Amino acid sequence: MASNHDYFLAGDHESGKALVADALTQLGFEVATTPNGGFTAKRGSFAKTMWLGAMAGKNFHVTFIVEFFTDAQGALVARLSRSLGSSMVKGGAIGVAKTETMFGETASALRQALSASGRLLGHVAVASRLSVRAPLRSPLVRWGPAPVGPRTGATRCGTTWWRRPARR
């Protein structure tokens, strides 16, 4: 799963920021401005999440960050990102999975809202190596591009899983 989503927006930058804030508010997030001009979007109850962990259900607390900058052509870029460290502390492995699911749903809904406004020029999902999990049980599974020769395994988020060839 991607750890960042970049949305390229046409038009005035201030109205683009307001459009992103409105879309996140409609998704149920409380949006606050950061000192560098970005947003923090929070949803859920922090207290319930600390007490119940991943079992907090719909009240599971998540925080996403939106940063703004311009690309080489001068278009506004809104970067939606999340941190898995805090979700691991709050809900363990189940909390990380819940955060990943909520992040994917939020990114998709934000893309739809920006597309509906007619301001979305493009969208790029950027995966980090830490956001993709390998199977834990098999010591033969390795990360990275497949070696020279036929590939085996599945491709996910641009990272290829492959198995070492059998020793002969």
GROMACS .gro file of C-alpha atoms in nm:
model
  168
    1MET     CA    1   0.000   0.000   0.000
    2ALA     CA    2   0.119   0.349  -0.076
    3SER     CA    3   0.249   0.563   0.206
    4ASN     CA    4   0.200   0.894   0.022
    5HIS     CA    5  -0.052   1.018  -0.230
    6ASP     CA    6   0.032   1.326  -0.437
    7TYR     CA    7  -0.259   1.519  -0.590
    8PHE     CA    8  -0.173   1.777  -0.858
    9LEU     CA    9  -0.427   2.061  -0.860
   10ALA     CA   10  -0.495   2.331  -1.120
   11GLY     CA   11  -0.592   2.687  -1.039
   12ASP     CA   12  -0.542   2.913  -0.742
   13HIS     CA   13  -0.336   2.761  -0.463
   14GLU     CA   14  -0.540   2.900  -0.173
   15SER     CA   15  -0.868   2.774  -0.317
   16GLY     CA   16  -0.699   2.438  -0.382
   17LYS     CA   17  -0.600   2.415  -0.016
   18ALA     CA   18  -0.954   2.503   0.088
   19LEU     CA   19  -1.089   2.235  -0.148
   20VAL     CA   20  -0.868   1.969   0.014
   21ALA     CA   21  -0.971   2.084   0.364
   22ASP     CA   22  -1.341   2.072   0.270
   23ALA     CA   23  -1.306   1.724   0.120
   24LEU     CA   24  -1.136   1.593   0.435
   25THR     CA   25  -1.400   1.757   0.656
   26GLN     CA   26  -1.676   1.589   0.454
   27LEU     CA   27  -1.500   1.257   0.518
   28GLY     CA   28  -1.537   1.311   0.894
   29PHE     CA   29  -1.192   1.445   0.977
   30GLU     CA   30  -1.113   1.738   1.202
   31VAL     CA   31  -0.874   1.951   0.999
   32ALA     CA   32  -0.619   2.178   1.169
   33THR     CA   33  -0.354   2.398   1.008
   34THR     CA   34   0.014   2.326   1.075
   35PRO     CA   35   0.279   2.599   1.115
   36ASN     CA   36   0.425   2.525   0.769
   37GLY     CA   37   0.089   2.575   0.594
   38GLY     CA   38  -0.021   2.213   0.573
   39PHE     CA   39  -0.300   2.029   0.753
   40THR     CA   40  -0.339   1.754   1.008
   41ALA     CA   41  -0.654   1.551   0.964
   42LYS     CA   42  -0.770   1.356   1.270
   43ARG     CA   43  -1.061   1.118   1.314
   44GLY     CA   44  -1.166   0.898   1.605
   45SER     CA   45  -1.120   0.904   1.980
   46PHE     CA   46  -0.765   0.903   2.113
   47ALA     CA   47  -0.879   0.799   2.462
   48LYS     CA   48  -1.083   0.502   2.337
   49THR     CA   49  -0.800   0.395   2.112
   50MET     CA   50  -0.548   0.404   2.398
   51TRP     CA   51  -0.780   0.201   2.621
   52LEU     CA   52  -0.918  -0.044   2.367
   53GLY     CA   53  -0.645  -0.044   2.103
   54ALA     CA   54  -0.754  -0.186   1.769
   55MET     CA   55  -1.086  -0.293   1.924
   56ALA     CA   56  -1.202   0.070   1.935
   57GLY     CA   57  -1.391   0.003   1.611
   58LYS     CA   58  -1.515   0.314   1.431
   59ASN     CA   59  -1.363   0.526   1.707
   60PHE     CA   60  -1.008   0.410   1.624
   61HIS     CA   61  -0.794   0.727   1.621
   62VAL     CA   62  -0.601   0.806   1.302
   63THR     CA   63  -0.401   1.111   1.202
   64PHE     CA   64  -0.306   1.193   0.845
   65ILE     CA   65  -0.085   1.479   0.730
   66VAL     CA   66  -0.136   1.696   0.423
   67GLU     CA   67   0.161   1.896   0.297
   68PHE     CA   68   0.147   2.148   0.014
   69PHE     CA   69   0.414   2.246  -0.236
   70THR     CA   70   0.441   2.335  -0.604
   71ASP     CA   71   0.577   2.126  -0.888
   72ALA     CA   72   0.806   2.240  -1.170
   73GLN     CA   73   0.510   2.368  -1.375
   74GLY     CA   74   0.374   2.574  -1.084
   75ALA     CA   75   0.076   2.349  -1.003
   76LEU     CA   76  -0.021   2.297  -0.640
   77VAL     CA   77   0.069   1.952  -0.505
   78ALA     CA   78  -0.116   1.819  -0.200
   79ARG     CA   79   0.066   1.525  -0.039
   80LEU     CA   80  -0.145   1.302   0.186
   81SER     CA   81   0.072   1.089   0.415
   82ARG     CA   82   0.050   0.881   0.730
   83SER     CA   83   0.277   0.734   0.994
   84LEU     CA   84   0.251   0.369   1.088
   85GLY     CA   85   0.456   0.408   1.406
   86SER     CA   86   0.178   0.563   1.613
   87SER     CA   87  -0.081   0.312   1.488
   88MET     CA   88   0.151   0.028   1.593
   89VAL     CA   89   0.167   0.172   1.945
   90LYS     CA   90  -0.210   0.227   1.961
   91GLY     CA   91  -0.334  -0.099   1.816
   92GLY     CA   92  -0.048  -0.335   1.735
   93ALA     CA   93  -0.053  -0.521   1.405
   94ILE     CA   94  -0.432  -0.491   1.384
   95GLY     CA   95  -0.401  -0.115   1.436
   96VAL     CA   96  -0.151  -0.089   1.153
   97ALA     CA   97  -0.385  -0.284   0.925
   98LYS     CA   98  -0.679  -0.060   1.023
   99THR     CA   99  -0.474   0.252   0.959
  100GLU     CA  100  -0.365   0.122   0.617
  101THR     CA  101  -0.727   0.046   0.527
  102MET     CA  102  -0.850   0.388   0.642
  103PHE     CA  103  -0.564   0.558   0.459
  104GLY     CA  104  -0.647   0.381   0.133
  105GLU     CA  105  -1.017   0.465   0.166
  106THR     CA  106  -0.939   0.829   0.249
  107ALA     CA  107  -0.697   0.864  -0.043
  108SER     CA  108  -0.953   0.717  -0.283
  109ALA     CA  109  -1.234   0.939  -0.154
  110LEU     CA  110  -1.012   1.248  -0.170
  111ARG     CA  111  -0.920   1.165  -0.529
  112GLN     CA  112  -1.288   1.129  -0.621
  113ALA     CA  113  -1.376   1.460  -0.453
  114LEU     CA  114  -1.095   1.646  -0.628
  115SER     CA  115  -1.186   1.487  -0.963
  116ALA     CA  116  -1.549   1.590  -0.919
  117SER     CA  117  -1.439   1.950  -0.868
  118GLY     CA  118  -1.257   1.945  -1.202
  119ARG     CA  119  -0.930   2.070  -1.050
  120LEU     CA  120  -0.737   1.742  -1.036
  121LEU     CA  121  -0.458   1.732  -1.295
  122GLY     CA  122  -0.309   1.403  -1.180
  123HIS     CA  123  -0.254   1.164  -0.894
  124VAL     CA  124   0.052   0.962  -0.793
  125ALA     CA  125   0.065   0.699  -0.518
  126VAL     CA  126   0.416   0.660  -0.376
  127ALA     CA  127   0.503   0.341  -0.189
  128SER     CA  128   0.776   0.320   0.067
  129ARG     CA  129   0.958  -0.004   0.131
  130LEU     CA  130   0.838   0.003   0.492
  131SER     CA  131   0.473   0.009   0.393
  132VAL     CA  132   0.489  -0.327   0.212
  133ARG     CA  133   0.505  -0.639   0.424
  134ALA     CA  134   0.669  -0.964   0.321
  135PRO     CA  135   0.541  -1.298   0.443
  136LEU     CA  136   0.699  -1.360   0.782
  137ARG     CA  137   0.726  -1.739   0.787
  138SER     CA  138   0.931  -1.818   0.480
  139PRO     CA  139   1.305  -1.747   0.512
  140LEU     CA  140   1.336  -1.790   0.134
  141VAL     CA  141   1.136  -1.480   0.050
  142ARG     CA  142   1.353  -1.180  -0.032
  143TRP     CA  143   1.291  -0.814  -0.111
  144GLY     CA  144   1.392  -0.627  -0.418
  145PRO     CA  145   1.394  -0.674  -0.789
  146ALA     CA  146   1.408  -1.027  -0.917
  147PRO     CA  147   1.749  -1.160  -1.014
  148VAL     CA  148   1.838  -1.223  -1.376
  149GLY     CA  149   1.616  -1.502  -1.501
  150PRO     CA  150   1.249  -1.586  -1.470
  151ARG     CA  151   1.053  -1.416  -1.196
  152THR     CA  152   0.839  -1.600  -0.949
  153GLY     CA  153   0.609  -1.447  -0.691
  154ALA     CA  154   0.373  -1.152  -0.696
  155THR     CA  155   0.427  -0.783  -0.758
  156ARG     CA  156   0.280  -0.539  -0.508
  157CYS     CA  157   0.329  -0.162  -0.494
  158GLY     CA  158   0.625  -0.172  -0.727
  159THR     CA  159   0.821  -0.411  -0.508
  160THR     CA  160   0.867  -0.764  -0.638
  161TRP     CA  161   0.867  -1.063  -0.408
  162TRP     CA  162   1.070  -1.351  -0.535
  163ARG     CA  163   1.195  -1.686  -0.414
  164ARG     CA  164   1.554  -1.798  -0.436
  165PRO     CA  165   1.610  -2.068  -0.693
  166ALA     CA  166   1.663  -2.415  -0.550
  167ARG     CA  167   2.026  -2.508  -0.492
  168ARG     CA  168   2.160  -2.769  -0.729
   0.00000   0.00000   0.00000
